[in-house]
Short mmCIF file of C-alpha atoms in Angstrom, two decimals:
data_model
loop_
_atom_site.label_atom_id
_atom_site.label_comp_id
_atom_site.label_asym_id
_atom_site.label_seq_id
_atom_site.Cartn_x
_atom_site.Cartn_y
_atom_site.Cartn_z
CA UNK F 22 162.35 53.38 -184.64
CA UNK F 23 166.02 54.41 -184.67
CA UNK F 24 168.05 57.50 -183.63
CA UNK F 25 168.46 58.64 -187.44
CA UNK F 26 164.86 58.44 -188.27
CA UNK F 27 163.83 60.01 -185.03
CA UNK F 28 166.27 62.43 -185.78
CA UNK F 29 165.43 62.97 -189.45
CA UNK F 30 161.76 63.69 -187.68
CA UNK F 31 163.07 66.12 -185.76
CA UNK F 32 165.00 68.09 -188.43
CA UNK F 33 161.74 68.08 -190.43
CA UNK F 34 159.00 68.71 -187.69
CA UNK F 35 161.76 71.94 -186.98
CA UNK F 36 162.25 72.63 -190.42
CA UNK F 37 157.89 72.67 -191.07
CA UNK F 38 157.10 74.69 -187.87
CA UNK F 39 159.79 77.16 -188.30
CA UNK F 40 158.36 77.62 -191.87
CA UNK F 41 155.18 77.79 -190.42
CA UNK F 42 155.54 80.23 -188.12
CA UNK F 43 157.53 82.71 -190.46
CA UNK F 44 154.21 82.45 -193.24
CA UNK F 45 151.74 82.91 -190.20
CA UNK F 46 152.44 86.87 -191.27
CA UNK F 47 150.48 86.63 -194.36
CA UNK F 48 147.52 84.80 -192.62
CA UNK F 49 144.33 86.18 -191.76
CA UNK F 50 144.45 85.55 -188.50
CA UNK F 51 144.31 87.52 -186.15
CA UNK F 52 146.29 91.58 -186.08
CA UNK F 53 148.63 92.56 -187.50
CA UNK F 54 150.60 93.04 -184.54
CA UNK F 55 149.81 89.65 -183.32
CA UNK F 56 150.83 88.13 -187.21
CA UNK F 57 154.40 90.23 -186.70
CA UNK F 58 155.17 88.81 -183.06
CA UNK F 59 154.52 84.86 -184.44
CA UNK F 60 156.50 85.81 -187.21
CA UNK F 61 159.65 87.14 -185.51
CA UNK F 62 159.71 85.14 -182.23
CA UNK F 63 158.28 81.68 -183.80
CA UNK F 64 161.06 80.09 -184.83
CA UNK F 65 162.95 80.51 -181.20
CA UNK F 66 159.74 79.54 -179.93
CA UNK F 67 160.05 76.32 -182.32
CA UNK F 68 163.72 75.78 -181.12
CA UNK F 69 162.77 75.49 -177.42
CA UNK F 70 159.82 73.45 -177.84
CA UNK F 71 161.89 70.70 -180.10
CA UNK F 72 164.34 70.89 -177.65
CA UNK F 73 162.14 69.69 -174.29
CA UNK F 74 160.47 67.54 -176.86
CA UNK F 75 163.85 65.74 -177.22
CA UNK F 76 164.13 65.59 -173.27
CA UNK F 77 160.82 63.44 -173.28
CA UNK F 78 161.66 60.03 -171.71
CA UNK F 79 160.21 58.01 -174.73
CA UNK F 80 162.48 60.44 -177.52
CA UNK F 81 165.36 60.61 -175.36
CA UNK F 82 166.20 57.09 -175.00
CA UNK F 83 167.41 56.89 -178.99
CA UNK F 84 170.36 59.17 -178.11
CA UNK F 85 169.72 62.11 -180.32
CA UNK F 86 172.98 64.08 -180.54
CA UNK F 87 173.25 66.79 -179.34
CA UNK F 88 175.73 70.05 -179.22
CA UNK F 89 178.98 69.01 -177.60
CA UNK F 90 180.22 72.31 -176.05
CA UNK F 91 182.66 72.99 -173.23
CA UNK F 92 181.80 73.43 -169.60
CA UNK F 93 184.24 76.65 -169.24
CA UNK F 94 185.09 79.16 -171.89
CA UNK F 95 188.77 78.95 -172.97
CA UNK F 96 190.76 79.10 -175.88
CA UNK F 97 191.95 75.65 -177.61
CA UNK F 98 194.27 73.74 -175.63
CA UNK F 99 194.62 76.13 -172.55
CA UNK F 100 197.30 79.13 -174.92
CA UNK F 101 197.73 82.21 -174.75
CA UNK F 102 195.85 85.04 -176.69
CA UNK F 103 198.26 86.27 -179.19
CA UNK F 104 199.42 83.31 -181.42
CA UNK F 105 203.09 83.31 -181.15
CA UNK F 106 204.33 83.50 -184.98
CA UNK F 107 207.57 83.87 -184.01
CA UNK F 108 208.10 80.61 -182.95
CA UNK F 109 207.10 78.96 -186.22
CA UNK F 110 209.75 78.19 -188.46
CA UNK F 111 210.61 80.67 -191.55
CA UNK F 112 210.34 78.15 -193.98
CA UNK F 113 206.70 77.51 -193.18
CA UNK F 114 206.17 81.03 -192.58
CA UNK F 115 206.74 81.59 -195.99
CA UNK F 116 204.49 78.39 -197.18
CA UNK F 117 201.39 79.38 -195.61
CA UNK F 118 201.88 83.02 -198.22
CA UNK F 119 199.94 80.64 -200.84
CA UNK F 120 196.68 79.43 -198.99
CA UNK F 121 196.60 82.92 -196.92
CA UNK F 122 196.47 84.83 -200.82
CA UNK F 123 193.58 81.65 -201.35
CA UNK F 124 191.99 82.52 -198.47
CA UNK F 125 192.09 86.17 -198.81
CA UNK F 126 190.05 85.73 -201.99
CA UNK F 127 187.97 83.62 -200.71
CA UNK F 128 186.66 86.04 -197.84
CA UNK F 129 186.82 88.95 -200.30
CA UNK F 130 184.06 86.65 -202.78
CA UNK F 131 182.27 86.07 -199.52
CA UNK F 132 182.08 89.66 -198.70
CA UNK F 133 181.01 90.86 -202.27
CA UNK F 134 178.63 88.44 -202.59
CA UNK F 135 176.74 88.87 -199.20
CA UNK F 136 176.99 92.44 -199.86
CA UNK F 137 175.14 92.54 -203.75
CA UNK F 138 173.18 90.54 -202.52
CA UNK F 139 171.79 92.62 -199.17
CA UNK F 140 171.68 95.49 -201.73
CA UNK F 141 169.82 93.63 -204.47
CA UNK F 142 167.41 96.81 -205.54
CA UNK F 143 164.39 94.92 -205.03
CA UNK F 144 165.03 95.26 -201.01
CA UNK F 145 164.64 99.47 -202.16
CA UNK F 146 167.41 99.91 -199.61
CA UNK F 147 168.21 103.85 -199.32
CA UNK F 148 171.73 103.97 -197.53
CA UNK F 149 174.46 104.17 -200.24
CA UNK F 150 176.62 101.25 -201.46
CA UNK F 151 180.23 101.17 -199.14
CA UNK F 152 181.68 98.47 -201.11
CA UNK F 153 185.65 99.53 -200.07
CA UNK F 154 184.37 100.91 -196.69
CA UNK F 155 183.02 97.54 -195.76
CA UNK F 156 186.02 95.43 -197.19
CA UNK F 157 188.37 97.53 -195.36
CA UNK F 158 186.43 97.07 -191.45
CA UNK F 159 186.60 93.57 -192.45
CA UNK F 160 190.20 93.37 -193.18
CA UNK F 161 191.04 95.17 -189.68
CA UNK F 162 189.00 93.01 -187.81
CA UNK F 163 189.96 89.68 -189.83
CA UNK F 164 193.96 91.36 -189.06
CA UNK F 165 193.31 91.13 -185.03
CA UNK F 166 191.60 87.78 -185.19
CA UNK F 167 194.25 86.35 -187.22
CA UNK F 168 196.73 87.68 -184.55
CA UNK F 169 194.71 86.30 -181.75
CA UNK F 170 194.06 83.01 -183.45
CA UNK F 171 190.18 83.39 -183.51
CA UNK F 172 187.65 82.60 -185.93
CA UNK F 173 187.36 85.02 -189.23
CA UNK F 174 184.95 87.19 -189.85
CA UNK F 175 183.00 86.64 -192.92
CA UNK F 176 179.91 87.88 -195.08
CA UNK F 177 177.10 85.18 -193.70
CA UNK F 178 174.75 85.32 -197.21
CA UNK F 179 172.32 83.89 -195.42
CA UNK F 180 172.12 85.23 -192.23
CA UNK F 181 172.47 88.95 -194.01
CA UNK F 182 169.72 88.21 -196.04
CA UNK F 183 167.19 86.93 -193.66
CA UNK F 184 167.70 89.87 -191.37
CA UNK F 185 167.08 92.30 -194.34
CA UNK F 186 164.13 90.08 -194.40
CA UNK F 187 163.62 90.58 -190.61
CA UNK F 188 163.20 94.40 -191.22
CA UNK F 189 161.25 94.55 -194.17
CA UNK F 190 157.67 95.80 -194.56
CA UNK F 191 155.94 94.04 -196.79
CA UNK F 192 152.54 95.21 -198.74
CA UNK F 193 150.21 92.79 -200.50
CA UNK F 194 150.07 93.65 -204.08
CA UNK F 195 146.36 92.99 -205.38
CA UNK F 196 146.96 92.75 -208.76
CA UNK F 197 150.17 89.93 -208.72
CA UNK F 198 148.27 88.57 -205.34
CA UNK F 199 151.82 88.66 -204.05
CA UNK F 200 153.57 90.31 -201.10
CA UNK F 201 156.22 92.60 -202.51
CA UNK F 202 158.85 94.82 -200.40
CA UNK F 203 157.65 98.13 -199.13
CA UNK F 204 160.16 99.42 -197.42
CA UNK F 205 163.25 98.24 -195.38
CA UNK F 206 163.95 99.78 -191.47
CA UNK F 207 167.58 100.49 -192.01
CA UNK F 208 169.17 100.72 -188.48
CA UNK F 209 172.22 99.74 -187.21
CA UNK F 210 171.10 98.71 -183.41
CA UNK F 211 169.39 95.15 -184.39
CA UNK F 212 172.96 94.02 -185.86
CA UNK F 213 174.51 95.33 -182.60
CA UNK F 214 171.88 93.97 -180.26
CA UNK F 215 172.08 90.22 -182.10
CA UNK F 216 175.69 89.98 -182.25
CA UNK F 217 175.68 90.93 -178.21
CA UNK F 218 172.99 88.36 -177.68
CA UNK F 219 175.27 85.56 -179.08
CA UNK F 220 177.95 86.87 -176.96
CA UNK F 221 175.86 86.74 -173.73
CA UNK F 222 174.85 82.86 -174.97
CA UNK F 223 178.43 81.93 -173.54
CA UNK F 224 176.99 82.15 -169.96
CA UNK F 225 174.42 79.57 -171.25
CA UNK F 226 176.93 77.11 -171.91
CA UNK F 227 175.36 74.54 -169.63
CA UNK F 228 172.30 74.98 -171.16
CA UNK F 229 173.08 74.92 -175.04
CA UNK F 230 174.16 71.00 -174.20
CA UNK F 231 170.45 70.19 -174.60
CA UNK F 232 170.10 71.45 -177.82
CA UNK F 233 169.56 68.38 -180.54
CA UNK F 234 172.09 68.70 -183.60
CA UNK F 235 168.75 68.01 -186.03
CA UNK F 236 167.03 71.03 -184.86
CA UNK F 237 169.82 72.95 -185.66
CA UNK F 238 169.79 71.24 -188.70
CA UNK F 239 165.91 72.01 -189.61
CA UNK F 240 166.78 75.53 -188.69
CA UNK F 241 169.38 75.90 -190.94
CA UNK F 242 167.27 73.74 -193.78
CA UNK F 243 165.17 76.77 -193.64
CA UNK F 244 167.29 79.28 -193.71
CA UNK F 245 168.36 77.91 -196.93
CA UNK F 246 165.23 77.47 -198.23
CA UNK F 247 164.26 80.78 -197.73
CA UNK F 248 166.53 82.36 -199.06
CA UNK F 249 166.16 80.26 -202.08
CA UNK F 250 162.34 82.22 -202.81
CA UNK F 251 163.05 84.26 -205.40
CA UNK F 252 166.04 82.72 -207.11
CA UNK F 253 166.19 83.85 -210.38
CA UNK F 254 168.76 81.10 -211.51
CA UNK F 255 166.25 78.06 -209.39
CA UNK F 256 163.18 79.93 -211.08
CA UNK F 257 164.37 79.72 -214.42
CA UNK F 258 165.22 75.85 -214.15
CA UNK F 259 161.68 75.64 -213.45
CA UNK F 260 160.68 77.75 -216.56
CA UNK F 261 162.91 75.85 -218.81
CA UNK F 262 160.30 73.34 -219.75
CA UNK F 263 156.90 75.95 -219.05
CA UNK F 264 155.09 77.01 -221.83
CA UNK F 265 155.95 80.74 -223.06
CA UNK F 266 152.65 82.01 -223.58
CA UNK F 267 151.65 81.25 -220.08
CA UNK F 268 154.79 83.15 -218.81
CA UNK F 269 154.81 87.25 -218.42
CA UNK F 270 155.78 89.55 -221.34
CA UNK F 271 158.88 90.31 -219.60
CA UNK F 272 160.39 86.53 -218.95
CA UNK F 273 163.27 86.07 -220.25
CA UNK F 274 161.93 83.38 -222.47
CA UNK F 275 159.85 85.59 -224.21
CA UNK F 276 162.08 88.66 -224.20
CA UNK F 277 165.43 86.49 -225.57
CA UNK F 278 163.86 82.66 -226.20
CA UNK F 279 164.09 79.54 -224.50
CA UNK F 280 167.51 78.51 -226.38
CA UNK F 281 169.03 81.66 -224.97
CA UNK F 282 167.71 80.98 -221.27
CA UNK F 283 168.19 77.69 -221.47
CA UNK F 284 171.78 77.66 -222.53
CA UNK F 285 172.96 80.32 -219.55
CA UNK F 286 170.94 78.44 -217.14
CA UNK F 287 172.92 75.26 -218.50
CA UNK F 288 175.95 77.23 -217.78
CA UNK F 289 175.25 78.19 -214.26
CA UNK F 290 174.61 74.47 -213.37
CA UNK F 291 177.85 73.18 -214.77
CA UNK F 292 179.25 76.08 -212.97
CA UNK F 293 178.26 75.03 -209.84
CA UNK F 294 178.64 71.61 -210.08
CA UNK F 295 181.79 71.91 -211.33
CA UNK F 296 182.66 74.20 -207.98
CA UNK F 297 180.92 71.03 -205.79
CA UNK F 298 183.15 68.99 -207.19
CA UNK F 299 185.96 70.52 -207.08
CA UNK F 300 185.54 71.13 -203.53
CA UNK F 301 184.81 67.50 -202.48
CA UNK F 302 188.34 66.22 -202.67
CA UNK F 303 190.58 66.71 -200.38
CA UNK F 304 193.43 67.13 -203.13
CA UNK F 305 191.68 70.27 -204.78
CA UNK F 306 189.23 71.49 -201.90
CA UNK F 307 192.03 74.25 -200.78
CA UNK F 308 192.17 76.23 -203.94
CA UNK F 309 188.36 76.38 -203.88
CA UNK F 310 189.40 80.07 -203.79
CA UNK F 311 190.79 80.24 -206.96
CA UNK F 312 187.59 78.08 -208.74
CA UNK F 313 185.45 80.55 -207.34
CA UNK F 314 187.46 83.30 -208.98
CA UNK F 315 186.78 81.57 -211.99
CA UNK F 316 183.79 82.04 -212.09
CA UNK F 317 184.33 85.72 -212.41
CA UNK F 318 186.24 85.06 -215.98
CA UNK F 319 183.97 82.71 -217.14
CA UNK F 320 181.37 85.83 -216.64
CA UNK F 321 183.28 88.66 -217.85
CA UNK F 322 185.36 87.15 -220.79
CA UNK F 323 183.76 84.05 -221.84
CA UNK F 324 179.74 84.84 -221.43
CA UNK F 325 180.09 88.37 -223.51
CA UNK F 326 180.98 86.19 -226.36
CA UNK F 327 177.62 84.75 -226.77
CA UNK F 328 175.36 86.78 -224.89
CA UNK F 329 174.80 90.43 -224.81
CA UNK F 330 174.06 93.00 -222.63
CA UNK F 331 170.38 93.58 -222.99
CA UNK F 332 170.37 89.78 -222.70
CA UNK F 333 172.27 89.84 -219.36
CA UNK F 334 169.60 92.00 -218.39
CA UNK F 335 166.61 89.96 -219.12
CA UNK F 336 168.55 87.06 -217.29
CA UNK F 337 168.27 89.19 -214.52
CA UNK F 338 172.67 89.16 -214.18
CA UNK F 339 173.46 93.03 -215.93
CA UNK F 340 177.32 93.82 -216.12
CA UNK F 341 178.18 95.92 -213.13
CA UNK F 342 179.38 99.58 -214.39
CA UNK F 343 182.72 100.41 -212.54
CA UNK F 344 180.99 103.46 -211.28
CA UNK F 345 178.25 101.41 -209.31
CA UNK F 346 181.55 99.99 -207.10
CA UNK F 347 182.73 103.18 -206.27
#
């Protein structure tokens, strides 16, 4: 054995139980109380047991890395808390005005997408959409932590999702034999109380040195994956080659044909791979910004040319009306 296959193990046993843990909710097992409580504490349940498991003598000696984190909490090389601009030549001043508009962009596609997404109607949220209300809190705090020379704040898709997840009631539908979404406990205090747990983990310092890189990595793996259940773009490259009697009246391959489905699906892929590549080199990987804006004219110019709307609408991708972003 070496330390990347014992690691590899790791990521994967994390990656398995965590998934485990998060279906036990569905099981028969048990309460329903008892179901809920594996559910929701599980996977930090999983994290601490894969971490002592990495502290076993026989593990330990491959050298799994783990998270390299500083014994005091300071900011980067011992400055001060307001960055002084001042002091930075004009001349660059005025050459950083390019990436900061690239950047800009890029946090306000974060935002937007992390936002649709959390309000996707099948999550039968009831608060109202607060599109411009939530872009301009971010730009106030993003404003102070660029001042203070802090990390950005940004729309985490994937976090954002998984704790609508986290507070959603789910019913078991007897006819599909699926869970669908009940109902969604809209509150405020669970994003409050998180984001002041992860402040109090910098008096664990000492003890977040113990923490293996690959279970971080298995957590994140399925993080990912779940919020890849229920892609419609990942379900229709599955579709592409299934048989359209055998699919539901209302699939897009049956409502606007395979050639139609197949084609935007086509589209989306050389979409994205054409963003993954553009973002590998080094040369190109700053005005990943402006590729992702892109996108947005390849949708709203290009698309309309050879789809239309009740088309977008099978696809499950309808044209947002202006007064939807209001």
């Amino acid at each position: 054995l070496t330390m990347p296959f014992v690691s590899l193990g790791i990521a994967f046993a994390t990656f398995k139980a965590t998934m485990g843990t998060v279906a036990f909710r569905s099981s028969k097992y048990f309460n329903e109380i008892f179901r809920t409580i594996i559910k929701d504490f599980g996977p930090v349940a999983v994290i601490i047991l894969m971490s002592f498991v990495n502290q076993i003598p026989w593990i330990k000696k491959f050298g799994v890395p783990t998270l390299s984190v500083p014994s005091t909490l300071q900011l980067a090389g011992g400055r001060n808390l307001i960055v002084p601009f001042l002091s930075v030549p004009l001349s660059l001043r005025l050459k950083c005005m390019l990436p900061a508009l690239l950047l800009t962009t890029l946090i306000f596609m974060d935002q937007n997408i992390s936002v649709r997404v959390v309000n996707n109607p099948k999550n039968h949220l009831k608060k109202g959409e607060a599109y411009n209300i939530d872009m301009v809190v971010l730009g106030v705090i993003t404003g102070f932590l660029s001042i203070a020379g802090l990390p950005w704040m940004c729309g985490a898709t994937v976090q954002s999702m998984n704790h609508v997840r986290a507070m959603t009631k789910m019913v078991y539908n007897k006819v599909t034999n699926e869970l669908e979404v009940d109902s969604v406990n809209e509150t405020r205090v669970t994003g409050l109380v998180i984001h002041a747990m992860i402040l109090g983990t910098l008096s664990l310092l000492q003890y977040l040195r113990i923490l293996p890189i690959p279970v971080v990595s298995g957590v994140f793996f399925f993080l990912g994956r779940k919020l890849m259940t229920g892609n419609t773009f990942l379900a229709r490259i599955r579709d592409s080659v299934a048989e359209s009697s055998r699919m539901p009246k209302d699939h897009p391959m049956n409502v606007i044909g395979r050639f139609k489905m197949n084609l935007f699906t086509f589209t989306q892929f050389a979409c994205l791979m054409a963003l993954w590549t553009f973002k590998q080199w080094s040369a190109t990987a700053i005005f990943f910004p402006s590729a992702i804006g892109m996108l947005m004219v390849v949708r709203s110019f290009l698309l309309p040319n050879f789809f239309e709307e009740r088309e977008f609408v099978a696809l499950g991708d309808p044209t947002p009306r202006r007064n939807r972003l209001v």
